[in-house]
PDB file of C-alpha atoms in Angstrom:
ATOM      1  CA  UNK A   1      11.155 -65.301  -6.440  1.00  0.00           C
ATOM      2  CA  UNK A   2      13.039 -66.838  -9.407  1.00  0.00           C
ATOM      3  CA  UNK A   3      16.238 -68.577  -8.757  1.00  0.00           C
ATOM      4  CA  UNK A   4      19.039 -67.621 -11.331  1.00  0.00           C
ATOM      5  CA  UNK A   5      21.349 -70.448 -12.254  1.00  0.00           C
ATOM      6  CA  UNK A   6      24.425 -70.891 -14.400  1.00  0.00           C
ATOM      7  CA  UNK A   7      25.793 -74.284 -15.531  1.00  0.00           C
ATOM      8  CA  UNK A   8      29.531 -74.740 -15.771  1.00  0.00           C
ATOM      9  CA  UNK A   9      30.431 -78.122 -17.353  1.00  0.00           C
ATOM     10  CA  UNK A  10      32.676 -79.078 -20.193  1.00  0.00           C
ATOM     11  CA  UNK A  11      30.174 -81.538 -21.747  1.00  0.00           C
ATOM     12  CA  UNK A  12      27.726 -79.693 -24.047  1.00  0.00           C
ATOM     13  CA  UNK A  13      25.079 -82.435 -23.640  1.00  0.00           C
ATOM     14  CA  UNK A  14      25.307 -82.247 -19.857  1.00  0.00           C
ATOM     15  CA  UNK A  15      24.842 -78.575 -19.928  1.00  0.00           C
ATOM     16  CA  UNK A  16      21.810 -78.777 -22.319  1.00  0.00           C
ATOM     17  CA  UNK A  17      20.104 -81.663 -20.313  1.00  0.00           C
ATOM     18  CA  UNK A  18      20.528 -79.639 -17.063  1.00  0.00           C
ATOM     19  CA  UNK A  19      19.352 -76.362 -18.532  1.00  0.00           C
ATOM     20  CA  UNK A  20      16.300 -78.055 -20.232  1.00  0.00           C
ATOM     21  CA  UNK A  21      15.424 -79.741 -16.839  1.00  0.00           C
ATOM     22  CA  UNK A  22      15.833 -76.459 -14.691  1.00  0.00           C
ATOM     23  CA  UNK A  23      14.253 -74.042 -17.147  1.00  0.00           C
ATOM     24  CA  UNK A  24      11.001 -76.157 -17.165  1.00  0.00           C
ATOM     25  CA  UNK A  25      10.714 -75.146 -13.448  1.00  0.00           C
ATOM     26  CA  UNK A  26       8.395 -72.091 -12.752  1.00  0.00           C
ATOM     27  CA  UNK A  27      10.809 -70.752 -10.094  1.00  0.00           C
ATOM     28  CA  UNK A  28      14.255 -71.450 -11.898  1.00  0.00           C
ATOM     29  CA  UNK A  29      15.848 -69.446 -14.659  1.00  0.00           C
ATOM     30  CA  UNK A  30      19.008 -70.636 -16.345  1.00  0.00           C
ATOM     31  CA  UNK A  31      20.836 -67.363 -17.058  1.00  0.00           C
ATOM     32  CA  UNK A  32      23.928 -68.856 -18.770  1.00  0.00           C
ATOM     33  CA  UNK A  33      26.253 -71.783 -19.558  1.00  0.00           C
ATOM     34  CA  UNK A  34      29.947 -72.132 -19.555  1.00  0.00           C
ATOM     35  CA  UNK A  35      32.241 -74.826 -21.056  1.00  0.00           C
ATOM     36  CA  UNK A  36      35.263 -74.250 -18.552  1.00  0.00           C
ATOM     37  CA  UNK A  37      36.047 -73.003 -15.245  1.00  0.00           C
ATOM     38  CA  UNK A  38      37.606 -69.723 -16.448  1.00  0.00           C
ATOM     39  CA  UNK A  39      34.650 -68.657 -18.461  1.00  0.00           C
ATOM     40  CA  UNK A  40      32.442 -69.807 -15.557  1.00  0.00           C
ATOM     41  CA  UNK A  41      34.149 -67.343 -13.286  1.00  0.00           C
ATOM     42  CA  UNK A  42      33.664 -64.572 -15.695  1.00  0.00           C
ATOM     43  CA  UNK A  43      29.929 -65.573 -16.163  1.00  0.00           C
ATOM     44  CA  UNK A  44      29.297 -65.790 -12.401  1.00  0.00           C
ATOM     45  CA  UNK A  45      30.632 -62.341 -12.066  1.00  0.00           C
ATOM     46  CA  UNK A  46      28.621 -60.761 -14.983  1.00  0.00           C
ATOM     47  CA  UNK A  47      25.221 -62.728 -14.727  1.00  0.00           C
ATOM     48  CA  UNK A  48      24.804 -62.476 -10.932  1.00  0.00           C
ATOM     49  CA  UNK A  49      23.289 -65.962 -10.504  1.00  0.00           C
ATOM     50  CA  UNK A  50      22.053 -67.279  -7.261  1.00  0.00           C
ATOM     51  CA  UNK A  51      23.480 -70.778  -7.906  1.00  0.00           C
ATOM     52  CA  UNK A  52      26.298 -71.927  -9.991  1.00  0.00           C
ATOM     53  CA  UNK A  53      26.357 -75.597 -10.821  1.00  0.00           C
ATOM     54  CA  UNK A  54      30.046 -76.368 -11.138  1.00  0.00           C
ATOM     55  CA  UNK A  55      31.489 -79.559 -12.541  1.00  0.00           C
ATOM     56  CA  UNK A  56      34.588 -80.671 -10.639  1.00  0.00           C
ATOM     57  CA  UNK A  57      36.843 -81.644 -13.709  1.00  0.00           C
ATOM     58  CA  UNK A  58      37.249 -79.343 -16.600  1.00  0.00           C
ATOM     59  CA  UNK A  59      39.904 -77.825 -18.834  1.00  0.00           C
ATOM     60  CA  UNK A  60      41.423 -74.213 -18.556  1.00  0.00           C
ATOM     61  CA  UNK A  61      40.472 -73.970 -14.850  1.00  0.00           C
ATOM     62  CA  UNK A  62      38.943 -76.950 -12.804  1.00  0.00           C
ATOM     63  CA  UNK A  63      35.840 -76.524 -10.681  1.00  0.00           C
ATOM     64  CA  UNK A  64      37.769 -76.288  -7.447  1.00  0.00           C
ATOM     65  CA  UNK A  65      39.771 -73.387  -8.664  1.00  0.00           C
ATOM     66  CA  UNK A  66      36.827 -71.892 -10.331  1.00  0.00           C
ATOM     67  CA  UNK A  67      34.695 -72.196  -7.158  1.00  0.00           C
ATOM     68  CA  UNK A  68      37.431 -70.550  -4.980  1.00  0.00           C
ATOM     69  CA  UNK A  69      37.747 -67.517  -7.389  1.00  0.00           C
ATOM     70  CA  UNK A  70      33.733 -67.215  -7.413  1.00  0.00           C
ATOM     71  CA  UNK A  71      33.578 -67.593  -3.596  1.00  0.00           C
ATOM     72  CA  UNK A  72      36.374 -65.191  -2.888  1.00  0.00           C
ATOM     73  CA  UNK A  73      35.766 -62.507  -5.553  1.00  0.00           C
ATOM     74  CA  UNK A  74      38.210 -59.626  -6.091  1.00  0.00           C
ATOM     75  CA  UNK A  75      37.454 -56.102  -4.870  1.00  0.00           C
ATOM     76  CA  UNK A  76      34.565 -54.613  -6.693  1.00  0.00           C
ATOM     77  CA  UNK A  77      32.619 -57.906  -7.105  1.00  0.00           C
ATOM     78  CA  UNK A  78      29.766 -57.702  -4.480  1.00  0.00           C
ATOM     79  CA  UNK A  79      27.515 -60.344  -5.521  1.00  0.00           C
ATOM     80  CA  UNK A  80      28.638 -63.948  -4.350  1.00  0.00           C
ATOM     81  CA  UNK A  81      26.378 -66.890  -5.411  1.00  0.00           C
ATOM     82  CA  UNK A  82      26.097 -70.164  -3.961  1.00  0.00           C
ATOM     83  CA  UNK A  83      28.202 -72.931  -5.627  1.00  0.00           C
ATOM     84  CA  UNK A  84      26.935 -76.522  -5.917  1.00  0.00           C
ATOM     85  CA  UNK A  85      29.503 -78.941  -7.139  1.00  0.00           C
ATOM     86  CA  UNK A  86      28.800 -81.764  -9.547  1.00  0.00           C
ATOM     87  CA  UNK A  87      30.761 -84.910  -9.590  1.00  0.00           C
ATOM     88  CA  UNK A  88      30.828 -88.345 -11.101  1.00  0.00           C
ATOM     89  CA  UNK A  89      32.406 -90.026  -7.986  1.00  0.00           C
ATOM     90  CA  UNK A  90      30.783 -89.842  -4.430  1.00  0.00           C
ATOM     91  CA  UNK A  91      34.233 -90.081  -2.926  1.00  0.00           C
ATOM     92  CA  UNK A  92      36.139 -87.309  -4.351  1.00  0.00           C
ATOM     93  CA  UNK A  93      39.089 -85.374  -2.997  1.00  0.00           C
ATOM     94  CA  UNK A  94      38.155 -82.299  -5.074  1.00  0.00           C
ATOM     95  CA  UNK A  95      34.756 -82.249  -3.488  1.00  0.00           C
ATOM     96  CA  UNK A  96      36.010 -82.211  -0.077  1.00  0.00           C
ATOM     97  CA  UNK A  97      38.468 -79.397  -0.806  1.00  0.00           C
ATOM     98  CA  UNK A  98      35.636 -77.495  -2.523  1.00  0.00           C
ATOM     99  CA  UNK A  99      33.458 -77.808   0.624  1.00  0.00           C
ATOM    100  CA  UNK A 100      36.435 -76.347   2.601  1.00  0.00           C
ATOM    101  CA  UNK A 101      36.615 -73.452   0.166  1.00  0.00           C
ATOM    102  CA  UNK A 102      32.955 -72.626   0.778  1.00  0.00           C
ATOM    103  CA  UNK A 103      30.926 -74.610  -1.597  1.00  0.00           C
ATOM    104  CA  UNK A 104      27.404 -75.217  -0.393  1.00  0.00           C
ATOM    105  CA  UNK A 105      27.471 -78.911  -1.302  1.00  0.00           C
ATOM    106  CA  UNK A 106      27.732 -81.530  -4.013  1.00  0.00           C
ATOM    107  CA  UNK A 107      25.637 -83.684  -6.224  1.00  0.00           C
ATOM    108  CA  UNK A 108      26.285 -86.718  -8.256  1.00  0.00           C
ATOM    109  CA  UNK A 109      25.804 -86.111 -11.880  1.00  0.00           C
ATOM    110  CA  UNK A 110      23.700 -89.345 -12.107  1.00  0.00           C
ATOM    111  CA  UNK A 111      21.390 -88.258  -9.443  1.00  0.00           C
ATOM    112  CA  UNK A 112      17.699 -88.423 -10.352  1.00  0.00           C
ATOM    113  CA  UNK A 113      16.229 -85.254 -12.067  1.00  0.00           C
ATOM    114  CA  UNK A 114      14.134 -84.452  -8.947  1.00  0.00           C
ATOM    115  CA  UNK A 115      17.260 -84.422  -6.804  1.00  0.00           C
ATOM    116  CA  UNK A 116      18.928 -81.799  -8.905  1.00  0.00           C
ATOM    117  CA  UNK A 117      15.856 -79.655  -8.896  1.00  0.00           C
ATOM    118  CA  UNK A 118      15.603 -79.984  -5.216  1.00  0.00           C
ATOM    119  CA  UNK A 119      19.328 -79.434  -4.800  1.00  0.00           C
ATOM    120  CA  UNK A 120      19.185 -75.989  -6.474  1.00  0.00           C
ATOM    121  CA  UNK A 121      16.349 -74.823  -4.374  1.00  0.00           C
ATOM    122  CA  UNK A 122      17.954 -76.028  -1.201  1.00  0.00           C
ATOM    123  CA  UNK A 123      21.083 -74.222  -1.868  1.00  0.00           C
ATOM    124  CA  UNK A 124      19.476 -71.143  -3.091  1.00  0.00           C
ATOM    125  CA  UNK A 125      17.554 -71.046   0.205  1.00  0.00           C
ATOM    126  CA  UNK A 126      20.809 -70.840   2.003  1.00  0.00           C
ATOM    127  CA  UNK A 127      20.966 -74.466   3.165  1.00  0.00           C
ATOM    128  CA  UNK A 128      23.970 -76.765   2.558  1.00  0.00           C
ATOM    129  CA  UNK A 129      23.312 -79.908   0.378  1.00  0.00           C
ATOM    130  CA  UNK A 130      24.659 -82.771   2.295  1.00  0.00           C
ATOM    131  CA  UNK A 131      23.215 -86.007   1.606  1.00  0.00           C
ATOM    132  CA  UNK A 132      23.941 -87.761   4.891  1.00  0.00           C
ATOM    133  CA  UNK A 133      25.140 -91.078   3.748  1.00  0.00           C
ATOM    134  CA  UNK A 134      27.385 -89.935   1.130  1.00  0.00           C
ATOM    135  CA  UNK A 135      28.617 -86.889   3.246  1.00  0.00           C
ATOM    136  CA  UNK A 136      29.489 -89.036   6.146  1.00  0.00           C
ATOM    137  CA  UNK A 137      31.450 -91.291   4.074  1.00  0.00           C
ATOM    138  CA  UNK A 138      33.193 -88.667   1.993  1.00  0.00           C
ATOM    139  CA  UNK A 139      34.226 -86.577   4.918  1.00  0.00           C
ATOM    140  CA  UNK A 140      35.157 -89.346   7.330  1.00  0.00           C
ATOM    141  CA  UNK A 141      37.223 -90.949   4.634  1.00  0.00           C
ATOM    142  CA  UNK A 142      39.139 -87.765   3.756  1.00  0.00           C
ATOM    143  CA  UNK A 143      39.640 -86.484   7.241  1.00  0.00           C
ATOM    144  CA  UNK A 144      40.862 -89.752   8.396  1.00  0.00           C
ATOM    145  CA  UNK A 145      43.586 -89.522   5.806  1.00  0.00           C
ATOM    146  CA  UNK A 146      44.892 -86.071   7.143  1.00  0.00           C
ATOM    147  CA  UNK A 147      45.928 -85.143  10.545  1.00  0.00           C
ATOM    148  CA  UNK A 148      43.362 -82.559  11.802  1.00  0.00           C
ATOM    149  CA  UNK A 149      44.991 -79.059  11.448  1.00  0.00           C
ATOM    150  CA  UNK A 150      45.378 -76.574  14.280  1.00  0.00           C
ATOM    151  CA  UNK A 151      43.372 -78.767  16.653  1.00  0.00           C
ATOM    152  CA  UNK A 152      44.345 -76.516  19.640  1.00  0.00           C
ATOM    153  CA  UNK A 153      43.024 -73.448  17.928  1.00  0.00           C
ATOM    154  CA  UNK A 154      39.882 -75.462  16.766  1.00  0.00           C
ATOM    155  CA  UNK A 155      39.355 -76.443  20.287  1.00  0.00           C
ATOM    156  CA  UNK A 156      39.647 -72.816  21.533  1.00  0.00           C
ATOM    157  CA  UNK A 157      36.860 -72.095  19.043  1.00  0.00           C
ATOM    158  CA  UNK A 158      34.755 -74.851  20.131  1.00  0.00           C
ATOM    159  CA  UNK A 159      35.053 -73.601  23.768  1.00  0.00           C
ATOM    160  CA  UNK A 160      32.992 -70.519  22.614  1.00  0.00           C
ATOM    161  CA  UNK A 161      30.042 -72.626  22.075  1.00  0.00           C
ATOM    162  CA  UNK A 162      27.311 -73.444  24.708  1.00  0.00           C
ATOM    163  CA  UNK A 163      26.918 -77.073  25.547  1.00  0.00           C
ATOM    164  CA  UNK A 164      23.713 -77.144  23.599  1.00  0.00           C
ATOM    165  CA  UNK A 165      25.376 -75.501  20.565  1.00  0.00           C
ATOM    166  CA  UNK A 166      28.176 -78.056  20.780  1.00  0.00           C
ATOM    167  CA  UNK A 167      25.441 -80.843  20.829  1.00  0.00           C
ATOM    168  CA  UNK A 168      23.900 -79.392  17.729  1.00  0.00           C
ATOM    169  CA  UNK A 169      27.138 -79.087  15.819  1.00  0.00           C
ATOM    170  CA  UNK A 170      27.902 -82.745  16.499  1.00  0.00           C
ATOM    171  CA  UNK A 171      24.397 -83.716  15.266  1.00  0.00           C
ATOM    172  CA  UNK A 172      24.831 -81.722  12.245  1.00  0.00           C
ATOM    173  CA  UNK A 173      28.115 -83.472  11.534  1.00  0.00           C
ATOM    174  CA  UNK A 174      26.423 -86.820  11.786  1.00  0.00           C
ATOM    175  CA  UNK A 175      24.199 -85.965   8.873  1.00  0.00           C
ATOM    176  CA  UNK A 176      21.046 -85.172  10.890  1.00  0.00           C
ATOM    177  CA  UNK A 177      18.536 -82.675   9.180  1.00  0.00           C
ATOM    178  CA  UNK A 178      17.166 -79.820  11.216  1.00  0.00           C
ATOM    179  CA  UNK A 179      13.975 -81.627  11.732  1.00  0.00           C
ATOM    180  CA  UNK A 180      15.817 -84.921  12.942  1.00  0.00           C
ATOM    181  CA  UNK A 181      18.086 -82.577  15.390  1.00  0.00           C
ATOM    182  CA  UNK A 182      14.824 -81.012  16.632  1.00  0.00           C
ATOM    183  CA  UNK A 183      13.233 -84.439  17.419  1.00  0.00           C
ATOM    184  CA  UNK A 184      16.479 -85.767  18.943  1.00  0.00           C
ATOM    185  CA  UNK A 185      16.839 -82.908  21.312  1.00  0.00           C
ATOM    186  CA  UNK A 186      13.106 -82.361  21.780  1.00  0.00           C
ATOM    187  CA  UNK A 187      13.263 -78.745  20.428  1.00  0.00           C
ATOM    188  CA  UNK A 188      11.274 -76.635  17.916  1.00  0.00           C
ATOM    189  CA  UNK A 189      12.895 -76.781  14.572  1.00  0.00           C
ATOM    190  CA  UNK A 190      13.165 -72.918  14.513  1.00  0.00           C
ATOM    191  CA  UNK A 191      15.038 -73.271  17.719  1.00  0.00           C
ATOM    192  CA  UNK A 192      17.546 -75.433  16.120  1.00  0.00           C
ATOM    193  CA  UNK A 193      17.860 -72.944  13.190  1.00  0.00           C
ATOM    194  CA  UNK A 194      18.719 -70.208  15.754  1.00  0.00           C
ATOM    195  CA  UNK A 195      21.378 -72.333  17.321  1.00  0.00           C
ATOM    196  CA  UNK A 196      22.914 -73.210  13.960  1.00  0.00           C
ATOM    197  CA  UNK A 197      22.961 -69.494  13.120  1.00  0.00           C
ATOM    198  CA  UNK A 198      24.747 -68.812  16.358  1.00  0.00           C
ATOM    199  CA  UNK A 199      27.259 -71.589  15.875  1.00  0.00           C
ATOM    200  CA  UNK A 200      28.107 -70.356  12.343  1.00  0.00           C
ATOM    201  CA  UNK A 201      28.628 -66.835  13.580  1.00  0.00           C
ATOM    202  CA  UNK A 202      30.790 -67.871  16.582  1.00  0.00           C
ATOM    203  CA  UNK A 203      33.123 -70.236  14.559  1.00  0.00           C
ATOM    204  CA  UNK A 204      33.276 -67.869  11.485  1.00  0.00           C
ATOM    205  CA  UNK A 205      31.875 -70.488   9.152  1.00  0.00           C
ATOM    206  CA  UNK A 206      30.059 -69.851   5.875  1.00  0.00           C
ATOM    207  CA  UNK A 207      27.480 -72.587   6.074  1.00  0.00           C
ATOM    208  CA  UNK A 208      26.384 -76.015   7.367  1.00  0.00           C
ATOM    209  CA  UNK A 209      28.875 -77.789   4.896  1.00  0.00           C
ATOM    210  CA  UNK A 210      31.865 -76.040   6.572  1.00  0.00           C
ATOM    211  CA  UNK A 211      30.361 -76.737   9.950  1.00  0.00           C
ATOM    212  CA  UNK A 212      30.535 -80.438   9.159  1.00  0.00           C
ATOM    213  CA  UNK A 213      34.178 -80.267   8.257  1.00  0.00           C
ATOM    214  CA  UNK A 214      35.140 -78.036  11.202  1.00  0.00           C
ATOM    215  CA  UNK A 215      33.514 -80.745  13.620  1.00  0.00           C
ATOM    216  CA  UNK A 216      35.554 -83.510  12.135  1.00  0.00           C
ATOM    217  CA  UNK A 217      38.749 -81.293  11.907  1.00  0.00           C
ATOM    218  CA  UNK A 218      38.384 -80.142  15.509  1.00  0.00           C
ATOM    219  CA  UNK A 219      37.930 -83.644  16.877  1.00  0.00           C
ATOM    220  CA  UNK A 220      34.372 -83.065  18.114  1.00  0.00           C
ATOM    221  CA  UNK A 221      33.407 -85.988  15.746  1.00  0.00           C
ATOM    222  CA  UNK A 222      35.716 -88.672  14.663  1.00  0.00           C
ATOM    223  CA  UNK A 223      35.437 -90.951  11.623  1.00  0.00           C
ATOM    224  CA  UNK A 224      33.769 -94.087  12.454  1.00  0.00           C
ATOM    225  CA  UNK A 225      31.530 -92.493  15.168  1.00  0.00           C
ATOM    226  CA  UNK A 226      27.829 -93.270  15.011  1.00  0.00           C
TER     227      UNK A 226
END
């Protein structure tokens, strides 16, 4: 199945470079480009992409606001794509807020071409793109600057998880992949995926990215933990 992608970035050369790279892949089709967030939202609603590559800082409407509009569409808009944020900085408050809003992950603009291609495929497949080293640093840094909101309510939601599910959530927050979690807990990888699906359903979370943030904000994992 071909992955439909749109690229939203205010730099024409960036859009052209990403489009050329992705279009060269047999399983990826770039179906549109937009130079700002407002046009990106319109394009996301009309082109029905599977993945939106969204720059963080743009004129008219920044990437965070645009991502929110795409991920919480108005009545009548049924198709909701995955959003992958593009940023120049690995520690970026906008990226944190985008993850909270439901973006499926983030990618540094200077990442190797192979990483961009892989990121699109990962996000399209329904996984969150969370590079462990960068994600741990990003979320730990930003959560540490804020008091965790509604800890009591979060604790109640955590109480709905089984001990095994709580353990899996903690390992997700520490940046482990499904395979690494399976090895750590001596489980089949499919069993880990089943646990993650139940965790997301019980906590009312969209994806793995939001699960990581929830784990920090609930106090299950604290910045500096190893």
